[in-house]
Short mmCIF file of C-alpha atoms and ligand atoms in Angstrom, two decimals:
data_model
loop_
_atom_site.label_atom_id
_atom_site.label_comp_id
_atom_site.label_asym_id
_atom_site.label_seq_id
_atom_site.Cartn_x
_atom_site.Cartn_y
_atom_site.Cartn_z
CA MET A 1 -105.01 -110.80 0.71
CA LYS A 2 -108.30 -110.33 2.57
CA LEU A 3 -108.72 -107.01 4.32
CA HIS A 4 -108.91 -108.43 7.83
CA TRP A 5 -105.57 -110.20 7.43
CA GLN A 6 -104.02 -106.98 6.24
CA ILE A 7 -105.40 -105.15 9.26
CA LEU A 8 -104.23 -107.88 11.62
CA ILE A 9 -100.70 -107.76 10.24
CA ALA A 10 -100.76 -103.96 10.52
CA LEU A 11 -101.80 -104.35 14.15
CA LEU A 12 -98.88 -106.62 14.98
CA LEU A 13 -96.42 -104.39 13.15
CA ALA A 14 -97.83 -101.42 15.05
CA VAL A 15 -97.14 -103.10 18.39
CA LEU A 16 -93.54 -103.78 17.36
CA ALA A 17 -93.05 -100.28 15.94
CA GLY A 18 -94.61 -98.60 18.98
CA LEU A 19 -92.43 -100.59 21.36
CA ALA A 20 -89.29 -99.98 19.32
CA SER A 21 -89.70 -96.25 18.82
CA GLY A 22 -91.44 -95.17 22.03
CA VAL A 23 -92.41 -91.51 22.13
CA GLU A 24 -88.98 -90.00 21.67
CA ALA A 25 -87.17 -91.84 18.82
CA ASP A 26 -86.74 -89.83 15.64
CA LEU A 27 -85.25 -89.97 12.18
CA PHE A 28 -83.60 -86.76 10.91
CA GLY A 29 -85.45 -84.82 13.58
CA LEU A 30 -88.89 -86.24 12.69
CA ARG A 31 -90.34 -88.19 15.59
CA PHE A 32 -91.88 -91.54 14.67
CA TYR A 33 -94.56 -90.82 17.24
CA ASP A 34 -95.70 -87.74 15.32
CA VAL A 35 -95.97 -89.84 12.18
CA TYR A 36 -98.19 -92.36 14.01
CA VAL A 37 -100.40 -89.55 15.30
CA PHE A 38 -100.67 -88.03 11.85
CA ILE A 39 -101.57 -91.27 10.09
CA GLY A 40 -104.04 -92.29 12.79
CA ASN A 41 -105.79 -88.94 12.83
CA LEU A 42 -106.00 -88.83 9.06
CA PHE A 43 -107.78 -92.20 9.04
CA LEU A 44 -110.09 -91.22 11.89
CA ASN A 45 -110.95 -87.96 10.15
CA ALA A 46 -111.77 -89.82 6.95
CA LEU A 47 -114.13 -92.14 8.83
CA LYS A 48 -115.78 -89.28 10.69
CA MET A 49 -116.07 -87.30 7.46
CA ILE A 50 -118.53 -89.77 5.97
CA ILE A 51 -120.61 -90.48 9.05
CA VAL A 52 -123.21 -87.72 8.71
CA PRO A 53 -124.14 -88.24 5.04
CA LEU A 54 -123.85 -92.02 5.37
CA VAL A 55 -126.05 -92.30 8.44
CA VAL A 56 -128.65 -89.84 7.17
CA SER A 57 -128.97 -91.38 3.70
CA SER A 58 -128.87 -94.94 5.01
CA ILE A 59 -131.63 -94.35 7.54
CA ILE A 60 -133.84 -92.40 5.14
CA VAL A 61 -133.58 -95.03 2.40
CA GLY A 62 -134.04 -97.88 4.87
CA ILE A 63 -137.03 -96.41 6.66
CA ALA A 64 -138.74 -95.32 3.44
CA GLY A 65 -138.56 -98.98 2.39
CA ILE A 66 -140.30 -100.25 5.50
CA GLY A 67 -143.73 -99.17 4.34
CA SER A 68 -146.56 -99.37 6.85
CA SER A 69 -146.34 -97.93 10.36
CA ARG A 70 -147.18 -101.37 11.74
CA ALA A 71 -144.06 -102.88 10.18
CA PHE A 72 -142.10 -99.93 11.52
CA GLY A 73 -143.48 -100.45 15.03
CA ARG A 74 -142.62 -104.16 14.91
CA LEU A 75 -139.06 -103.49 13.78
CA GLY A 76 -138.63 -100.83 16.46
CA GLY A 77 -140.06 -103.07 19.18
CA ARG A 78 -137.84 -106.02 18.28
CA THR A 79 -134.78 -103.83 18.09
CA LEU A 80 -135.32 -102.29 21.51
CA MET A 81 -136.01 -105.72 23.01
CA TYR A 82 -132.74 -107.00 21.59
CA TYR A 83 -130.76 -103.99 22.86
CA LEU A 84 -132.18 -104.28 26.36
CA ALA A 85 -131.89 -108.05 26.67
CA THR A 86 -128.28 -108.31 25.48
CA THR A 87 -127.11 -105.33 27.53
CA PHE A 88 -128.73 -106.79 30.62
CA ILE A 89 -127.06 -110.15 30.02
CA SER A 90 -123.66 -108.52 29.54
CA VAL A 91 -123.91 -106.47 32.76
CA THR A 92 -124.93 -109.58 34.66
CA ILE A 93 -121.89 -111.45 33.34
CA GLY A 94 -119.70 -108.56 34.45
CA LEU A 95 -121.23 -108.60 37.91
CA LEU A 96 -120.74 -112.34 38.33
CA VAL A 97 -117.12 -112.26 37.16
CA VAL A 98 -116.15 -109.28 39.33
CA ASN A 99 -117.69 -110.96 42.36
CA ALA A 100 -115.94 -114.23 41.62
CA LEU A 101 -112.46 -112.78 41.01
CA THR A 102 -112.65 -109.77 43.41
CA PRO A 103 -109.88 -107.87 41.61
CA GLY A 104 -110.13 -104.95 44.08
CA ILE A 105 -108.83 -107.07 46.93
CA GLN A 106 -105.39 -108.60 46.85
CA ASP A 107 -103.92 -110.67 49.65
CA GLY A 108 -106.94 -109.70 51.73
CA GLN A 109 -106.11 -106.03 51.34
CA PRO A 110 -108.00 -103.38 49.31
CA VAL A 111 -105.93 -102.47 46.26
CA LYS A 112 -106.09 -98.74 46.91
CA ASP A 113 -103.40 -99.01 49.57
CA VAL A 114 -101.07 -100.78 47.18
CA LEU A 115 -101.44 -98.23 44.40
CA ASN A 116 -99.84 -94.85 44.52
CA LEU A 117 -102.71 -92.63 43.52
CA SER A 118 -101.72 -89.14 44.48
CA ALA A 119 -100.26 -87.95 41.15
CA ASP A 120 -103.25 -88.43 38.89
CA VAL A 121 -106.11 -87.88 41.26
CA SER A 122 -106.52 -84.11 41.22
CA SER A 123 -106.45 -83.69 37.45
CA ILE A 124 -108.95 -86.45 36.96
CA THR A 125 -111.36 -85.34 39.65
CA ALA A 126 -111.23 -81.85 38.16
CA LYS A 127 -112.41 -83.31 34.86
CA VAL A 128 -115.41 -85.07 36.30
CA GLU A 129 -116.45 -82.61 38.95
CA GLY A 130 -120.03 -81.42 38.78
CA ARG A 131 -121.19 -84.30 36.63
CA GLY A 132 -124.34 -86.01 37.71
CA VAL A 133 -127.50 -87.78 36.74
CA SER A 134 -128.64 -84.65 34.89
CA ASP A 135 -126.00 -85.48 32.26
CA VAL A 136 -127.88 -88.65 31.49
CA VAL A 137 -131.21 -86.84 31.28
CA GLU A 138 -129.67 -84.32 28.93
CA VAL A 139 -128.70 -87.08 26.55
CA PHE A 140 -132.35 -87.96 26.12
CA LEU A 141 -133.20 -84.29 25.66
CA ARG A 142 -130.66 -84.11 22.86
CA MET A 143 -132.60 -86.76 21.01
CA VAL A 144 -134.81 -83.95 19.78
CA PRO A 145 -132.27 -81.33 18.74
CA PRO A 146 -133.47 -77.74 18.40
CA ASN A 147 -131.16 -77.27 15.43
CA ILE A 148 -130.53 -80.23 13.17
CA VAL A 149 -127.62 -78.61 11.35
CA ALA A 150 -125.87 -77.91 14.65
CA ALA A 151 -126.54 -81.47 15.79
CA ALA A 152 -124.91 -82.79 12.62
CA ALA A 153 -121.97 -80.43 13.01
CA ASP A 154 -121.41 -81.49 16.63
CA GLY A 155 -121.70 -85.18 15.79
CA GLN A 156 -124.75 -85.61 18.01
CA MET A 157 -125.80 -88.89 16.55
CA LEU A 158 -128.97 -89.45 18.50
CA GLY A 159 -130.54 -86.21 17.28
CA LEU A 160 -129.45 -86.89 13.73
CA ILE A 161 -130.86 -90.39 13.82
CA PHE A 162 -134.18 -89.22 15.20
CA PHE A 163 -134.56 -86.58 12.50
CA SER A 164 -133.59 -89.02 9.75
CA LEU A 165 -136.12 -91.54 11.01
CA LEU A 166 -138.84 -88.92 10.85
CA PHE A 167 -137.72 -87.78 7.42
CA GLY A 168 -137.69 -91.29 5.99
CA PHE A 169 -141.03 -92.11 7.55
CA PHE A 170 -142.86 -89.10 6.18
CA MET A 171 -141.01 -89.00 2.89
CA SER A 172 -142.85 -92.09 1.77
CA ARG A 173 -146.17 -90.44 2.63
CA VAL A 174 -145.97 -87.18 0.70
CA GLY A 175 -147.33 -88.52 -2.57
CA GLU A 176 -145.93 -88.32 -6.09
CA PRO A 177 -143.82 -86.92 -7.65
CA HIS A 178 -141.98 -85.81 -4.47
CA ALA A 179 -141.77 -89.20 -2.82
CA GLU A 180 -140.16 -90.76 -5.85
CA ASN A 181 -137.82 -87.85 -6.51
CA LEU A 182 -136.64 -87.76 -2.93
CA TYR A 183 -136.17 -91.50 -2.81
CA GLY A 184 -134.08 -91.42 -5.98
CA PHE A 185 -131.94 -88.67 -4.56
CA TRP A 186 -131.28 -90.27 -1.17
CA ALA A 187 -130.76 -93.74 -2.64
CA GLY A 188 -128.14 -92.17 -4.93
CA VAL A 189 -126.42 -90.42 -2.03
CA TYR A 190 -126.40 -93.69 -0.11
CA GLU A 191 -124.80 -95.64 -2.96
CA VAL A 192 -122.11 -93.00 -3.34
CA MET A 193 -121.40 -93.04 0.40
CA LEU A 194 -121.00 -96.81 0.33
CA ARG A 195 -118.45 -96.48 -2.48
CA ILE A 196 -116.54 -93.85 -0.50
CA THR A 197 -116.63 -96.13 2.56
CA LEU A 198 -115.13 -98.97 0.54
CA PHE A 199 -112.46 -96.62 -0.71
CA ILE A 200 -111.56 -95.47 2.81
CA MET A 201 -111.57 -99.05 4.07
CA ARG A 202 -108.72 -99.86 1.74
CA PHE A 203 -106.57 -97.57 3.89
CA ALA A 204 -107.66 -99.25 7.11
CA PRO A 205 -104.41 -101.23 7.54
CA ILE A 206 -102.34 -98.03 7.38
CA GLY A 207 -104.73 -96.11 9.62
CA VAL A 208 -104.85 -98.93 12.15
CA PHE A 209 -101.07 -99.05 12.18
CA GLY A 210 -100.91 -95.36 13.13
CA LEU A 211 -103.60 -95.60 15.80
CA VAL A 212 -102.22 -98.66 17.53
CA ALA A 213 -98.53 -97.73 17.30
CA ARG A 214 -99.42 -94.48 19.03
CA VAL A 215 -101.18 -96.21 21.91
CA VAL A 216 -98.31 -98.69 22.34
CA ALA A 217 -95.68 -95.94 22.22
CA ASP A 218 -97.66 -93.92 24.76
CA THR A 219 -97.84 -96.78 27.22
CA GLY A 220 -94.47 -98.46 26.74
CA ALA A 221 -93.64 -102.00 27.82
CA SER A 222 -92.17 -101.35 31.28
CA ARG A 223 -95.00 -99.07 32.43
CA PHE A 224 -97.50 -101.60 31.15
CA PHE A 225 -95.99 -104.43 33.19
CA ASP A 226 -95.77 -102.23 36.30
CA LEU A 227 -99.46 -101.47 36.01
CA MET A 228 -100.34 -105.06 35.37
CA GLU A 229 -98.83 -106.12 38.67
CA VAL A 230 -101.58 -104.33 40.56
CA LEU A 231 -104.31 -103.98 37.99
CA GLY A 232 -103.75 -107.31 36.26
CA LEU A 233 -106.67 -108.98 37.93
CA PHE A 234 -109.01 -106.10 37.11
CA PHE A 235 -107.81 -106.29 33.54
CA LEU A 236 -108.38 -110.01 33.47
CA SER A 237 -111.88 -109.69 34.94
CA VAL A 238 -112.93 -107.24 32.23
CA ILE A 239 -111.38 -109.27 29.42
CA LEU A 240 -112.84 -112.53 30.74
CA ALA A 241 -116.34 -111.08 31.08
CA LEU A 242 -116.16 -109.46 27.64
CA ALA A 243 -114.91 -112.74 26.15
CA ILE A 244 -117.77 -114.71 27.71
CA HIS A 245 -120.26 -112.26 26.22
CA MET A 246 -118.65 -112.18 22.80
CA PHE A 247 -117.67 -115.83 22.40
CA VAL A 248 -120.33 -117.67 24.38
CA VAL A 249 -123.50 -115.60 24.68
CA MET A 250 -123.49 -113.96 21.25
CA PRO A 251 -122.84 -117.19 19.30
CA LEU A 252 -125.67 -118.86 21.23
CA ILE A 253 -128.01 -116.03 20.27
CA LEU A 254 -126.85 -116.19 16.65
CA ARG A 255 -127.30 -119.94 16.53
CA TYR A 256 -130.58 -120.37 18.40
CA VAL A 257 -132.45 -117.09 17.89
CA ALA A 258 -131.23 -116.19 14.41
CA GLY A 259 -130.51 -119.76 13.25
CA VAL A 260 -127.24 -118.88 11.52
CA ASN A 261 -123.68 -120.17 11.74
CA PRO A 262 -121.85 -117.88 14.23
CA LEU A 263 -118.43 -118.57 12.70
CA ARG A 264 -119.58 -117.12 9.40
CA HIS A 265 -120.64 -113.98 11.19
CA TYR A 266 -117.25 -113.49 12.88
CA ARG A 267 -115.63 -113.80 9.47
CA ALA A 268 -118.09 -111.36 7.91
CA MET A 269 -117.49 -108.78 10.62
CA ALA A 270 -113.69 -109.12 10.96
CA PRO A 271 -112.70 -105.83 9.28
CA ALA A 272 -115.22 -103.85 11.36
CA LEU A 273 -114.19 -105.57 14.60
CA LEU A 274 -110.51 -104.90 14.04
CA THR A 275 -111.26 -101.28 13.22
CA ALA A 276 -113.42 -100.93 16.33
CA PHE A 277 -110.54 -102.36 18.35
CA SER A 278 -108.06 -99.91 16.86
CA THR A 279 -110.18 -96.77 16.95
CA ALA A 280 -111.97 -97.43 20.28
CA SER A 281 -114.96 -95.66 18.77
CA SER A 282 -118.21 -97.30 17.70
CA SER A 283 -119.26 -94.14 15.88
CA ALA A 284 -116.11 -93.94 13.81
CA THR A 285 -116.46 -97.65 12.98
CA LEU A 286 -120.09 -97.31 11.90
CA PRO A 287 -119.36 -96.98 8.15
CA LEU A 288 -117.44 -100.27 8.23
CA THR A 289 -120.07 -101.94 10.38
CA LEU A 290 -122.77 -101.02 7.87
CA GLU A 291 -120.66 -102.18 4.97
CA CYS A 292 -119.76 -105.55 6.56
CA VAL A 293 -123.29 -106.26 7.79
CA GLU A 294 -124.86 -105.50 4.41
CA LYS A 295 -122.23 -106.76 2.00
CA ASN A 296 -120.71 -109.67 3.91
CA ALA A 297 -123.50 -110.87 6.16
CA GLY A 298 -126.24 -110.01 3.66
CA VAL A 299 -128.62 -108.12 5.94
CA SER A 300 -130.97 -105.81 4.03
CA ASN A 301 -130.51 -102.07 4.15
CA ARG A 302 -134.03 -101.81 5.53
CA THR A 303 -132.97 -103.63 8.72
CA SER A 304 -129.35 -102.60 9.10
CA SER A 305 -130.01 -98.90 8.52
CA PHE A 306 -132.33 -98.97 11.50
CA VAL A 307 -130.51 -101.32 13.87
CA LEU A 308 -126.89 -100.24 13.35
CA PRO A 309 -126.80 -96.42 13.59
CA LEU A 310 -129.13 -96.50 16.56
CA GLY A 311 -127.19 -99.39 18.09
CA SER A 312 -123.88 -97.58 17.77
CA THR A 313 -124.98 -95.08 20.39
CA VAL A 314 -127.74 -96.88 22.28
CA ASN A 315 -126.69 -100.55 22.41
CA MET A 316 -123.35 -100.82 24.20
CA ASP A 317 -122.97 -104.23 25.78
CA GLY A 318 -119.23 -103.97 26.30
CA THR A 319 -119.50 -100.50 27.79
CA ALA A 320 -122.29 -101.43 30.21
CA LEU A 321 -120.35 -104.51 31.32
CA TYR A 322 -117.24 -102.42 31.84
CA GLU A 323 -119.08 -99.78 33.83
CA CYS A 324 -120.38 -102.45 36.17
CA VAL A 325 -117.02 -104.19 36.63
CA ALA A 326 -115.22 -100.87 37.10
CA ALA A 327 -117.67 -99.53 39.68
CA MET A 328 -117.54 -102.79 41.61
CA PHE A 329 -113.75 -102.87 41.40
CA ILE A 330 -113.47 -99.35 42.78
CA ALA A 331 -115.83 -100.22 45.63
CA GLN A 332 -113.71 -103.28 46.44
CA ALA A 333 -110.49 -101.33 46.09
CA TYR A 334 -111.70 -98.86 48.72
CA GLY A 335 -112.66 -101.69 51.02
CA LEU A 336 -116.40 -101.11 50.66
CA ASP A 337 -118.74 -104.03 50.90
CA LEU A 338 -121.82 -103.58 48.71
CA SER A 339 -125.10 -105.27 49.55
CA PHE A 340 -127.10 -107.19 46.96
CA THR A 341 -129.49 -104.25 46.51
CA GLN A 342 -126.62 -101.83 45.98
CA GLN A 343 -125.13 -104.14 43.38
CA PHE A 344 -128.46 -104.35 41.66
CA VAL A 345 -128.62 -100.55 41.51
CA ILE A 346 -125.18 -100.57 39.87
CA VAL A 347 -126.49 -103.00 37.26
CA LEU A 348 -129.45 -100.74 36.49
CA LEU A 349 -127.31 -97.61 36.39
CA ALA A 350 -124.81 -99.31 34.07
CA LEU A 351 -127.69 -100.29 31.81
CA VAL A 352 -129.19 -96.80 31.66
CA THR A 353 -125.97 -94.81 31.41
CA SER A 354 -124.58 -97.06 28.67
CA ILE A 355 -127.51 -95.92 26.53
CA GLY A 356 -126.46 -92.31 26.89
CA VAL A 357 -122.74 -92.90 26.39
CA ALA A 358 -121.43 -91.61 23.05
CA GLY A 359 -119.52 -93.97 20.77
CA VAL A 360 -116.19 -92.22 21.27
CA PRO A 361 -113.00 -93.24 23.09
CA ALA A 362 -113.08 -93.20 26.91
CA ALA A 363 -116.74 -92.22 26.97
CA SER A 364 -117.45 -94.79 29.70
CA LEU A 365 -115.34 -92.94 32.22
CA LEU A 366 -117.96 -90.22 32.49
CA ALA A 367 -120.69 -92.79 33.00
CA ILE A 368 -118.63 -94.53 35.67
CA THR A 369 -118.19 -91.29 37.60
CA ILE A 370 -121.95 -90.80 37.45
CA ILE A 371 -122.47 -94.27 38.91
CA LEU A 372 -119.83 -93.71 41.58
CA GLY A 373 -121.32 -90.35 42.53
CA TYR A 374 -124.82 -91.76 42.64
CA MET A 375 -123.75 -94.68 44.82
CA GLY A 376 -121.76 -92.43 47.15
CA LEU A 377 -118.53 -94.19 46.16
CA PRO A 378 -115.30 -92.17 45.99
CA VAL A 379 -115.26 -90.52 42.57
CA GLU A 380 -111.47 -90.17 42.57
CA GLY A 381 -111.41 -93.97 42.37
CA ILE A 382 -111.66 -93.40 38.65
CA ALA A 383 -107.94 -92.66 38.78
CA LEU A 384 -107.38 -96.33 39.56
CA ILE A 385 -108.68 -97.45 36.22
CA TYR A 386 -107.83 -94.41 34.13
CA VAL A 387 -104.31 -95.62 33.46
CA VAL A 388 -105.34 -98.85 31.80
CA ASP A 389 -108.49 -97.56 30.19
CA ARG A 390 -107.39 -97.35 26.59
CA LEU A 391 -106.65 -101.02 26.04
CA LEU A 392 -109.88 -102.05 27.71
CA ASP A 393 -111.69 -99.39 25.69
CA MET A 394 -110.45 -101.05 22.50
CA CYS A 395 -111.80 -104.41 23.65
CA ARG A 396 -115.19 -103.20 24.85
CA THR A 397 -115.71 -101.18 21.67
CA ALA A 398 -115.22 -104.33 19.60
CA VAL A 399 -117.87 -106.02 21.75
CA ASN A 400 -120.20 -103.03 21.33
CA VAL A 401 -119.89 -103.20 17.56
CA PHE A 402 -120.24 -106.98 17.46
CA SER A 403 -123.44 -106.87 19.49
CA ASP A 404 -124.92 -104.27 17.12
CA SER A 405 -124.06 -106.43 14.15
CA CYS A 406 -125.59 -109.52 15.78
CA GLY A 407 -128.70 -107.42 16.43
CA ALA A 408 -128.96 -106.67 12.71
CA VAL A 409 -128.63 -110.39 11.91
CA VAL A 410 -131.16 -111.51 14.54
CA ILE A 411 -133.74 -108.90 13.61
CA GLY A 412 -133.20 -109.39 9.89
CA ARG A 413 -133.84 -113.11 10.29
CA LEU A 414 -136.93 -112.48 12.42
CA GLU A 415 -138.15 -110.20 9.64
CA GLY A 416 -137.86 -113.15 7.27
CA GLU A 417 -134.57 -112.41 5.49
CA GLU A 418 -133.41 -115.84 4.36
CA ALA A 419 -130.20 -114.75 2.63
CA ILE A 420 -128.41 -113.63 5.81
CA LEU A 421 -125.14 -115.54 6.28
CA ALA A 422 -126.42 -118.27 3.95
CA GLU A 423 -123.85 -120.99 3.29
CA ASP A 424 -123.41 -120.05 -0.36
CA ARG A 425 -122.82 -116.36 0.40
CA PRO A 426 -119.29 -115.18 -0.36
CA ASN A 427 -117.58 -112.69 1.97
CA ILE A 428 -116.84 -109.79 -0.30
CA VAL A 429 -114.95 -107.21 1.73
N1 LIG B 501 -115.32 -96.32 23.28
C1 LIG B 501 -116.60 -96.91 23.44
C2 LIG B 501 -117.33 -96.94 22.11
O1 LIG B 501 -117.12 -96.12 21.26
C3 LIG B 501 -117.43 -96.21 24.47
C4 LIG B 501 -116.82 -96.44 25.83
O2 LIG B 501 -117.11 -97.46 26.43
O3 LIG B 501 -116.01 -95.62 26.28
O4 LIG B 501 -118.12 -97.80 21.88
#
């Protein structure tokens, strides 16, 4: 059976298991919940374990293969254009949907009055207190890490990527025999890392089961339906906007800019998308994204090693869209009417902060508090959305990953790669 079917079945079983067991049920004193947590964490650890060597070797090998600095500049320029354009489109969709559905106002009344906020507010405001625009600036500062080993140890992807880019670029300029020796070494590391990724992917159905069962058990059916009564429309707005971006905009880009069949790309990316959904982390999904884009979609390592690792932290369409919808929802929920200019500022802030957001679960919440603080909106409004964040996080992460993968396809095609998603190409993974 194909991997994505296995993962999908695991997902459904996880929902049933999570609902049936809840947090408390046990067997001979062993709580099912603890088993879910254990399995899920084991899988996440395995994915995180390979990220540093995989990203470093993939970028070095890919960049060394680019050759001239002109080709490098062109690839970089196209990639940044793609990131900016798609993120801007996604935020705009979010803005239109949230204005059309106005989820923050129900029966002519701001939602805040309907919701009982008091319990969560203080703990959440404590978490976000003192955050500001400087956090965003710091992200850019971290791009040039003072200590590359520490950056790798802390999972600071941007710094690691920057260093690897430099390494790959200058490696091909040091002359023989070093250039060749180094290339052989890093190409070997890369091949080994791909094998390990494939090996870990085989456990994806089990890992996904643990991750999702845990989330379902945490939430529980009755609490979920209670929340949906008030937050249902917010939920719907986010899902609708994400769906428009993923199932209307992206296919159009794939079809008309890249000239490929979008359906083939969904099929190629299925295992990575399901894993993104289950882990709610673009970074943890990166190994699978690379594997699917290269092996299934047929994008060269030269392109994907540049577009994907960078995209997993910089290009976050789903996250930017969510930030915009959430900030607008909170404004509506507090009965605030934002002018066109203020809404435009939210769009820009969502665009910029999404670049700095890390590819880890719930990372958007910090960015949203920055936007709220900057706009003078009540920061404790974050408590409104905090309770339903996880499920939406899973959805927006899948969109983040999908947009990165489409970027690799578009740029690969623009770079003249004919084999990408060709009709006679089998889906391997
Ligand atoms: N979880 C998202 C990701 O990893 C980031 C976020 O929106 O919170 O892509």
